[in-house]
Amino acid sequence: MPELAILTGLPAFTQALHVGRPNIANRERFLERTGQMLDRCWLSNNGPLVQEFERRIAAFLDVKHCICVCNATIGLEIAIRAAGFRGEVIVPSYTFIATAHALQWQEITPVFADIDPTTHNLDPARIERHITPRTTGILGTHVWGRPCPVESLAEIAQRRGLKLMFDAAPAFGCSHRGRMIGGFGLAEVFSFHATKFLNSFEGGSITTNNDDLAAKIRLMTNFGFSGYDNVIYIGTNGKMTEVCAAMGLTNLEGIEDLVAVNRRNYEAYRAGLAGIPGVALMPYDSTERANYQYVVMEVDEAAAGLTRDELVKVLHAENVLARKYFWPGCHRMEPYRSLYPYAGMFLPETERLAARIVVLPTGQAVTPEMIHTICAILRSALAQSAPVRAALCRG
Ligand code: T4K
């Protein structure tokens, strides 16, 4: 193993290793599709590639309707509006800011509920205390693609007369109790952003088994147009372009290979981090389908000797650009921090977890040899935590 000069020598990697480096399945197939698209001169607005992408997603997820959109944030806004959410909606704070913004953007109040520290998802036991006469729904996120407690949330929603929807942005290709994520709640919204497991440059899709809701969402995605010159509903522009669908289709054809790469990398991290005190890799349920897109490590300072933030600094010094998703939690970002300054009182698990999680690089750009080095950096830093901390203090 090479001698690793933690924080003192040259970075271990000459090129930065990113979390979220895009995966690209088959370049030739993408270029072929793009060429055909240019020949057709049909670039957007429900073109043949978008229609094919929608059909293939619906079949893959075994869901009745799929409407592709330009990104998941717009997808969430449309789905939230189409489903009739208003007033207050219960959401996790431990999620990407878009989950909360999609509500606030429409003057719906996101009410942050705490998470289960083992699943990182909404904790059903902590939801009902937040229900008021203004509450209309629950919007859960399948954080890291690991499913929310769907049945418990559905039971609460039904008993309390609330709507239930899911931000499934990171969860494409994942299952819950043998059923693909995509058909739960009123609707689910996937992201196909460049950094996501299935990427279409930018993009997303809304999936639902509800015919009326699907029709409404489709109208809303295209300004409310029903045929030429006939607007029958309020809408926006959420349309996916053909070039995005070309990328999405091509990557959809390659997802089994991408899962294999992600899983191989996850196992390499698991082996490399085994036995290091104070760091734990988030497990995936091997009885379900998972995309293994996120390598999530929890740092317990008391056992590790360094904090999560100190370890992130060590990694960055070595050109390993690990990320602190979803630090510091939506409730501690604007406008929520100013609007709800005491929200943290109800979010002890969110605050604790957000300070302990670091997401490590994976995907096609990362090899098991690189992971071996990343783990060696972590092992070495933690074995000499006092001098490392002193070096970090010196700056
Ligand atoms: N709900 C949830 C739960 C989400 O996680 C997200 C998005 C959404 C909703 C909204 O979905 P979209 O509207 O985006 O479809 C990123 C992504 O921008 C965001 O899509 C994602 N979640 C979130 C978790 O992460 P940033 O600001 O951290 O990403 P960014 O652009 O800095 O990229 C991360 C790293 O990836 C960079 O260090 C470099 C690398 N990268 C990125 C891009 C775009 C590349 O190497 N190539 C690239 O093309 O938010």
Coordinates of C-alpha atoms and ligand atoms in Angstrom, one line a residue:
M1 CA 0.0 0.0 0.0
P2 CA 1.4 3.5 -0.8
E3 CA 2.6 5.6 2.0
L4 CA -0.2 8.1 2.6
A5 CA 0.9 11.5 3.8
I6 CA -2.4 12.7 5.3
L7 CA -2.8 16.5 4.9
T8 CA 0.9 17.0 4.5
G9 CA 1.9 15.6 1.1
L10 CA 0.4 15.7 -2.4
P11 CA -3.3 14.7 -2.7
A12 CA -3.7 11.0 -3.2
F13 CA -5.7 11.6 -6.4
T14 CA -4.5 14.0 -9.1
Q15 CA -8.0 14.4 -10.4
A16 CA -10.9 15.1 -8.0
L17 CA -13.3 12.2 -7.2
H18 CA -16.8 13.6 -7.1
V19 CA -20.0 12.3 -5.5
G20 CA -22.5 12.4 -8.3
R21 CA -20.2 12.0 -11.3
P22 CA -22.7 11.2 -14.1
N23 CA -23.0 7.6 -15.3
I24 CA -23.3 7.3 -19.1
A25 CA -24.3 3.9 -20.5
N26 CA -23.8 3.6 -24.2
R27 CA -22.3 6.6 -26.0
E28 CA -22.8 5.3 -29.5
R29 CA -26.5 4.5 -28.9
F30 CA -27.1 7.9 -27.5
L31 CA -25.5 9.6 -30.5
E32 CA -27.5 7.4 -32.8
R33 CA -30.7 8.4 -31.1
T34 CA -29.7 12.1 -31.2
G35 CA -28.9 11.9 -34.9
Q36 CA -32.3 10.4 -35.6
M37 CA -33.8 13.1 -33.5
L38 CA -32.1 15.8 -35.5
D39 CA -33.2 14.2 -38.8
R40 CA -36.8 14.2 -37.5
C41 CA -36.5 17.8 -36.4
W42 CA -38.8 17.1 -33.5
L43 CA -37.0 18.4 -30.4
S44 CA -39.6 18.8 -27.7
N45 CA -43.3 18.7 -26.8
N46 CA -44.3 15.1 -26.5
G47 CA -41.9 13.8 -29.1
P48 CA -41.4 10.1 -30.0
L49 CA -38.4 9.7 -27.7
V50 CA -40.3 11.1 -24.7
Q51 CA -43.3 8.9 -25.4
E52 CA -41.0 5.8 -25.6
F53 CA -39.2 6.8 -22.4
E54 CA -42.6 7.2 -20.6
R55 CA -43.8 3.8 -21.9
R56 CA -40.6 2.0 -20.9
I57 CA -40.5 3.6 -17.4
A58 CA -44.2 2.7 -16.8
A59 CA -43.5 -0.9 -17.9
F60 CA -40.3 -1.2 -15.8
L61 CA -42.0 0.1 -12.7
D62 CA -45.3 -1.6 -13.4
V63 CA -47.3 1.6 -13.0
K64 CA -50.2 2.8 -15.1
H65 CA -49.0 6.3 -16.0
C66 CA -45.6 8.0 -16.4
I67 CA -45.3 11.7 -17.3
C68 CA -41.8 12.9 -18.0
V69 CA -40.8 16.4 -16.9
C70 CA -37.8 18.8 -17.3
N71 CA -36.6 18.2 -13.7
A72 CA -38.0 16.7 -10.5
T73 CA -38.4 20.0 -8.8
I74 CA -41.0 21.1 -11.4
G75 CA -42.4 17.6 -11.3
L76 CA -43.0 17.9 -7.5
E77 CA -44.6 21.3 -7.9
I78 CA -46.9 20.0 -10.6
A79 CA -47.8 16.8 -8.7
I80 CA -48.4 18.7 -5.5
R81 CA -50.7 21.2 -7.2
A82 CA -52.5 18.5 -9.3
A83 CA -53.2 16.4 -6.2
G84 CA -54.7 19.4 -4.4
F85 CA -52.2 19.8 -1.5
R86 CA -52.6 23.2 0.2
G87 CA -52.3 24.7 3.7
E88 CA -49.7 22.7 5.6
V89 CA -47.9 19.5 4.4
I90 CA -45.7 17.3 6.5
V91 CA -42.3 16.6 5.1
P92 CA -38.9 15.5 6.4
S93 CA -36.2 18.2 6.9
Y94 CA -33.6 15.5 6.2
T95 CA -34.0 15.7 2.4
F96 CA -32.8 17.8 -0.5
I97 CA -34.0 21.4 -0.3
A98 CA -36.2 20.9 -3.4
T99 CA -38.7 18.8 -1.4
A100 CA -39.5 21.8 0.8
H101 CA -39.1 24.4 -1.9
A102 CA -41.7 22.7 -4.1
L103 CA -44.3 23.3 -1.4
Q104 CA -43.2 26.8 -0.3
W105 CA -43.0 28.0 -3.9
Q106 CA -46.8 27.5 -4.0
E107 CA -47.3 29.1 -0.6
I108 CA -47.9 25.7 1.0
T109 CA -46.3 25.5 4.4
P110 CA -43.8 22.6 4.8
V111 CA -44.0 21.3 8.3
F112 CA -40.9 19.4 9.2
A113 CA -41.2 16.1 11.0
D114 CA -38.4 14.0 12.4
I115 CA -36.8 10.9 11.0
D116 CA -36.0 7.4 12.1
P117 CA -32.2 7.5 12.7
T118 CA -31.8 3.9 11.3
T119 CA -33.7 4.3 8.1
H120 CA -33.1 8.1 7.7
N121 CA -36.8 8.4 6.5
L122 CA -39.8 10.0 8.1
D123 CA -40.7 8.3 11.4
P124 CA -44.4 7.6 11.5
A125 CA -44.4 7.9 15.3
R126 CA -43.4 11.5 15.0
I127 CA -45.9 12.7 12.4
E128 CA -49.3 13.0 14.2
R129 CA -48.1 15.6 16.6
H130 CA -47.7 18.0 13.6
I131 CA -51.2 17.5 12.2
T132 CA -53.4 20.6 12.5
P133 CA -56.7 21.6 10.9
R134 CA -54.7 23.1 8.0
T135 CA -52.8 19.9 7.3
T136 CA -53.7 18.4 3.9
G137 CA -51.0 15.9 3.2
I138 CA -47.8 14.0 3.8
L139 CA -44.9 14.2 1.4
G140 CA -42.2 11.6 2.2
T141 CA -38.8 11.3 0.6
H142 CA -37.3 7.8 -0.1
V143 CA -33.9 9.0 1.2
W144 CA -30.9 7.3 -0.6
G145 CA -33.5 5.3 -2.5
R146 CA -34.4 3.3 0.6
P147 CA -38.2 3.2 0.8
C148 CA -40.2 5.2 3.3
P149 CA -42.4 3.2 5.7
V150 CA -45.1 3.3 3.1
E151 CA -47.8 1.3 4.9
S152 CA -47.6 3.2 8.2
L153 CA -47.7 6.5 6.4
A154 CA -50.7 5.3 4.3
E155 CA -52.5 4.2 7.5
I156 CA -52.0 7.7 9.1
A157 CA -53.0 9.5 5.9
Q158 CA -56.1 7.4 5.6
R159 CA -57.1 7.7 9.3
R160 CA -56.5 11.5 9.4
G161 CA -58.0 12.3 5.9
L162 CA -54.7 13.4 4.4
K163 CA -53.2 12.9 0.9
L164 CA -49.9 11.0 0.6
M165 CA -47.2 11.5 -2.0
F166 CA -43.6 10.6 -2.4
D167 CA -40.4 12.4 -3.5
A168 CA -38.7 9.4 -5.1
A169 CA -35.9 11.5 -6.6
P170 CA -33.1 9.1 -5.6
A171 CA -35.2 5.9 -5.8
F172 CA -35.3 4.8 -9.4
G173 CA -34.8 1.1 -9.7
C174 CA -35.5 0.4 -6.0
S175 CA -38.3 -1.8 -4.6
H176 CA -40.4 -2.0 -1.4
R177 CA -41.7 -5.4 -0.4
G178 CA -41.1 -6.6 -3.9
R179 CA -42.9 -3.8 -5.6
M180 CA -41.0 -1.1 -7.6
I181 CA -41.1 2.4 -6.1
G182 CA -43.2 4.4 -8.4
G183 CA -46.7 3.2 -7.7
F184 CA -47.1 4.2 -4.0
G185 CA -49.2 7.0 -2.6
L186 CA -51.1 9.3 -5.0
A187 CA -48.0 9.8 -7.1
E188 CA -44.2 9.5 -7.0
V189 CA -41.7 11.9 -8.5
F190 CA -38.3 10.7 -9.8
S191 CA -35.2 12.8 -10.6
F192 CA -33.1 12.1 -13.7
H193 CA -30.6 14.9 -12.9
A194 CA -27.0 14.3 -14.1
T195 CA -26.0 13.1 -10.6
K196 CA -28.8 10.6 -10.3
F197 CA -28.8 6.8 -10.8
L198 CA -30.8 7.2 -14.1
N199 CA -29.7 10.4 -15.7
S200 CA -31.2 12.3 -18.7
F201 CA -28.9 15.4 -18.2
E202 CA -31.8 17.1 -16.4
G203 CA -35.2 15.5 -16.1
G204 CA -37.6 13.6 -14.0
S205 CA -40.9 11.8 -14.1
I206 CA -44.2 11.6 -12.3
T207 CA -45.7 8.2 -11.9
T208 CA -49.2 7.3 -10.7
N209 CA -51.9 4.7 -11.0
N210 CA -54.6 7.4 -10.8
D211 CA -56.1 8.1 -14.2
D212 CA -57.7 11.5 -13.3
L213 CA -54.5 12.7 -11.6
A214 CA -52.4 11.6 -14.6
A215 CA -54.6 13.5 -17.0
K216 CA -54.4 16.6 -14.9
I217 CA -50.6 16.3 -14.5
R218 CA -50.2 15.9 -18.3
L219 CA -52.2 19.0 -19.0
M220 CA -50.3 21.0 -16.3
T221 CA -47.0 20.0 -17.8
N222 CA -47.8 21.6 -21.1
F223 CA -49.5 24.9 -20.1
G224 CA -52.9 23.3 -19.9
F225 CA -53.2 22.7 -23.6
S226 CA -55.6 20.1 -24.9
G227 CA -54.9 20.1 -28.6
Y228 CA -54.2 23.2 -30.8
D229 CA -55.4 26.5 -29.5
N230 CA -57.4 25.1 -26.6
V231 CA -56.3 25.6 -23.0
I232 CA -58.6 23.9 -20.6
Y233 CA -56.6 24.1 -17.3
I234 CA -53.9 26.2 -15.6
G235 CA -50.5 24.8 -16.4
T236 CA -46.8 25.5 -16.6
N237 CA -43.9 24.4 -18.9
G238 CA -42.6 21.1 -17.4
K239 CA -41.9 19.4 -20.7
M240 CA -38.9 17.1 -21.2
T241 CA -36.9 17.6 -24.3
E242 CA -36.1 14.9 -26.9
V243 CA -32.4 15.0 -26.3
C244 CA -33.0 14.4 -22.6
A245 CA -35.2 11.4 -23.4
A246 CA -32.5 10.1 -25.7
M247 CA -30.1 10.1 -22.8
G248 CA -32.7 8.7 -20.4
L249 CA -33.6 5.9 -22.7
T250 CA -30.0 5.0 -23.3
N251 CA -29.2 5.0 -19.6
L252 CA -32.4 3.0 -18.9
E253 CA -31.1 0.3 -21.2
G254 CA -27.9 0.2 -19.1
I255 CA -29.2 0.2 -15.6
E256 CA -28.3 -3.4 -14.8
D257 CA -24.7 -2.7 -15.5
L258 CA -24.8 0.5 -13.5
V259 CA -26.3 -1.4 -10.5
A260 CA -23.5 -3.9 -10.8
V261 CA -20.8 -1.2 -10.8
N262 CA -22.5 0.6 -7.8
R263 CA -22.8 -2.6 -5.9
R264 CA -19.2 -3.7 -6.6
N265 CA -18.1 -0.3 -5.3
Y266 CA -20.4 -0.5 -2.3
E267 CA -18.9 -3.9 -1.4
A268 CA -15.4 -2.5 -1.9
Y269 CA -16.1 0.2 0.6
R270 CA -17.7 -2.3 3.0
A271 CA -14.5 -4.4 2.9
G272 CA -12.2 -1.4 3.2
L273 CA -14.0 0.2 6.1
A274 CA -14.6 -3.1 8.1
G275 CA -13.3 -2.9 11.6
I276 CA -12.6 0.8 11.7
P277 CA -14.0 2.1 15.0
G278 CA -16.6 4.9 14.8
V279 CA -17.5 4.6 11.1
A280 CA -20.5 2.6 9.8
L281 CA -21.7 2.2 6.2
M282 CA -25.4 2.5 5.7
P283 CA -26.7 -1.0 4.7
Y284 CA -29.0 -1.8 1.8
D285 CA -31.7 -4.5 2.2
S286 CA -30.4 -7.3 -0.1
T287 CA -33.9 -8.8 -0.3
E288 CA -35.1 -5.7 -2.3
R289 CA -34.0 -4.2 -5.5
A290 CA -31.6 -1.2 -4.8
N291 CA -29.6 1.1 -7.1
Y292 CA -26.7 1.4 -4.6
Q293 CA -26.2 4.9 -5.9
Y294 CA -25.2 6.3 -2.5
V295 CA -22.4 5.2 -0.3
V296 CA -23.4 6.7 3.0
M297 CA -21.1 6.6 6.0
E298 CA -22.0 7.6 9.5
V299 CA -19.3 9.0 11.8
D300 CA -19.5 8.6 15.5
E301 CA -16.9 11.1 16.9
A302 CA -16.7 9.5 20.3
A303 CA -15.6 6.2 18.8
A304 CA -13.8 7.5 15.8
G305 CA -11.7 10.3 17.4
L306 CA -12.5 12.8 14.6
T307 CA -15.8 14.5 13.7
R308 CA -17.5 14.0 10.3
D309 CA -16.5 17.5 9.4
E310 CA -12.8 16.8 10.2
L311 CA -12.9 13.6 8.1
V312 CA -14.5 15.5 5.2
K313 CA -11.6 18.0 5.4
V314 CA -9.1 15.2 5.3
L315 CA -10.8 13.7 2.3
H316 CA -11.0 17.0 0.4
A317 CA -7.3 17.6 1.0
E318 CA -6.8 14.2 -0.8
N319 CA -9.0 15.3 -3.7
V320 CA -11.9 13.0 -2.6
L321 CA -14.8 15.4 -2.7
A322 CA -17.1 13.7 -0.2
R323 CA -20.4 15.5 0.4
K324 CA -22.3 16.2 3.7
Y325 CA -25.8 15.6 2.2
F326 CA -28.3 16.7 3.7
W327 CA -26.5 19.0 6.1
P328 CA -27.7 21.1 7.8
G329 CA -31.3 20.0 7.1
C330 CA -33.9 22.1 5.3
H331 CA -35.1 23.7 8.5
R332 CA -31.7 25.4 8.9
M333 CA -31.7 26.9 5.4
E334 CA -33.6 29.9 4.2
P335 CA -36.4 30.8 4.1
Y336 CA -37.3 28.1 6.7
R337 CA -34.6 29.1 9.2
S338 CA -36.1 32.5 9.5
L339 CA -39.8 31.4 9.2
Y340 CA -39.5 28.6 11.7
P341 CA -36.6 29.3 14.0
Y342 CA -37.7 26.8 16.6
A343 CA -38.3 23.9 14.2
G344 CA -35.1 22.1 15.4
M345 CA -36.7 21.5 18.8
F346 CA -38.9 18.8 17.1
L347 CA -36.1 17.5 15.0
P348 CA -33.4 16.0 17.3
E349 CA -32.7 12.9 15.1
T350 CA -32.5 15.0 12.0
E351 CA -30.0 17.4 13.6
R352 CA -27.9 14.5 15.0
L353 CA -27.8 12.6 11.8
A354 CA -27.1 15.6 9.6
A355 CA -24.0 16.2 11.6
R356 CA -22.7 12.6 11.2
I357 CA -23.3 11.6 7.6
V358 CA -20.8 11.8 4.7
V359 CA -21.5 10.5 1.2
L360 CA -18.5 9.0 -0.6
P361 CA -17.8 8.9 -4.4
T362 CA -19.0 6.0 -6.4
G363 CA -20.3 5.2 -9.9
Q364 CA -18.5 4.4 -13.2
A365 CA -15.7 6.9 -12.5
V366 CA -14.6 5.1 -9.3
T367 CA -12.7 1.8 -9.3
P368 CA -12.2 -0.6 -6.4
E369 CA -8.5 0.4 -6.4
M370 CA -9.5 4.0 -5.8
I371 CA -11.9 2.9 -3.0
H372 CA -9.0 0.9 -1.5
T373 CA -7.0 4.2 -1.3
I374 CA -10.0 6.2 0.1
C375 CA -10.4 3.6 2.8
A376 CA -6.7 3.7 3.5
I377 CA -6.9 7.5 3.9
L378 CA -9.8 7.2 6.4
R379 CA -8.1 4.4 8.3
S380 CA -4.8 6.3 8.5
A381 CA -6.4 9.6 9.5
L382 CA -8.4 7.9 12.3
A383 CA -5.4 6.0 13.5
Q384 CA -3.6 9.3 14.1
S385 CA -6.6 11.4 15.1
A386 CA -4.7 13.8 17.5
P387 CA -2.0 15.0 15.0
V388 CA -4.6 15.1 12.2
R389 CA -6.9 17.3 14.4
A390 CA -3.9 19.5 15.3
A391 CA -3.0 19.9 11.6
L392 CA -6.6 20.8 10.7
C393 CA -6.6 23.4 13.5
R394 CA -3.4 24.9 12.1
G395 CA -5.3 25.2 8.9
Ligands
T4K1 N1 -35.7 15.7 -4.2 C1 -34.6 15.1 -3.8 C2 -34.7 14.2 -2.6 C3 -33.4 15.3 -4.5 O1 -32.3 14.6 -4.0 C4 -33.4 16.1 -5.6 C5 -32.2 16.4 -6.3 C6 -34.6 16.7 -6.0 C7 -35.8 16.5 -5.2 C8 -34.7 17.6 -7.1 O2 -34.4 17.0 -8.3 P1 -34.0 17.8 -9.7 O3 -34.9 19.0 -9.7 O4 -32.5 18.2 -9.5 O5 -34.2 16.9 -10.8 C9 -27.4 17.8 -6.4 C10 -28.3 17.8 -7.6 O6 -28.3 19.1 -8.3 C11 -29.7 17.5 -7.2 O7 -30.3 17.1 -8.4 C12 -29.7 16.3 -6.2 N2 -31.1 16.1 -5.8 C13 -28.9 16.6 -5.0 C14 -28.9 15.5 -4.0 O8 -27.6 16.9 -5.5 P2 -25.7 19.6 -5.8 O9 -25.8 21.1 -5.9 O10 -25.0 19.0 -4.7 O11 -25.1 18.9 -7.2 P3 -23.9 19.4 -8.1 O12 -24.5 20.0 -9.3 O13 -23.0 20.2 -7.3 O14 -23.2 18.1 -8.5 C15 -22.6 17.3 -7.5 C16 -21.3 16.8 -8.0 O15 -21.4 16.0 -9.1 C17 -20.3 17.9 -8.3 O16 -19.4 18.0 -7.3 C18 -19.6 17.5 -9.6 C19 -20.4 16.3 -10.1 N3 -21.0 16.6 -11.4 C20 -22.2 17.3 -11.4 C21 -22.8 17.5 -12.6 C22 -24.1 18.3 -12.7 C23 -20.4 16.2 -12.5 O17 -19.3 15.6 -12.5 N4 -21.0 16.4 -13.7 C24 -22.1 17.1 -13.8 O18 -22.6 17.3 -15.0 O19 -27.2 19.1 -5.9

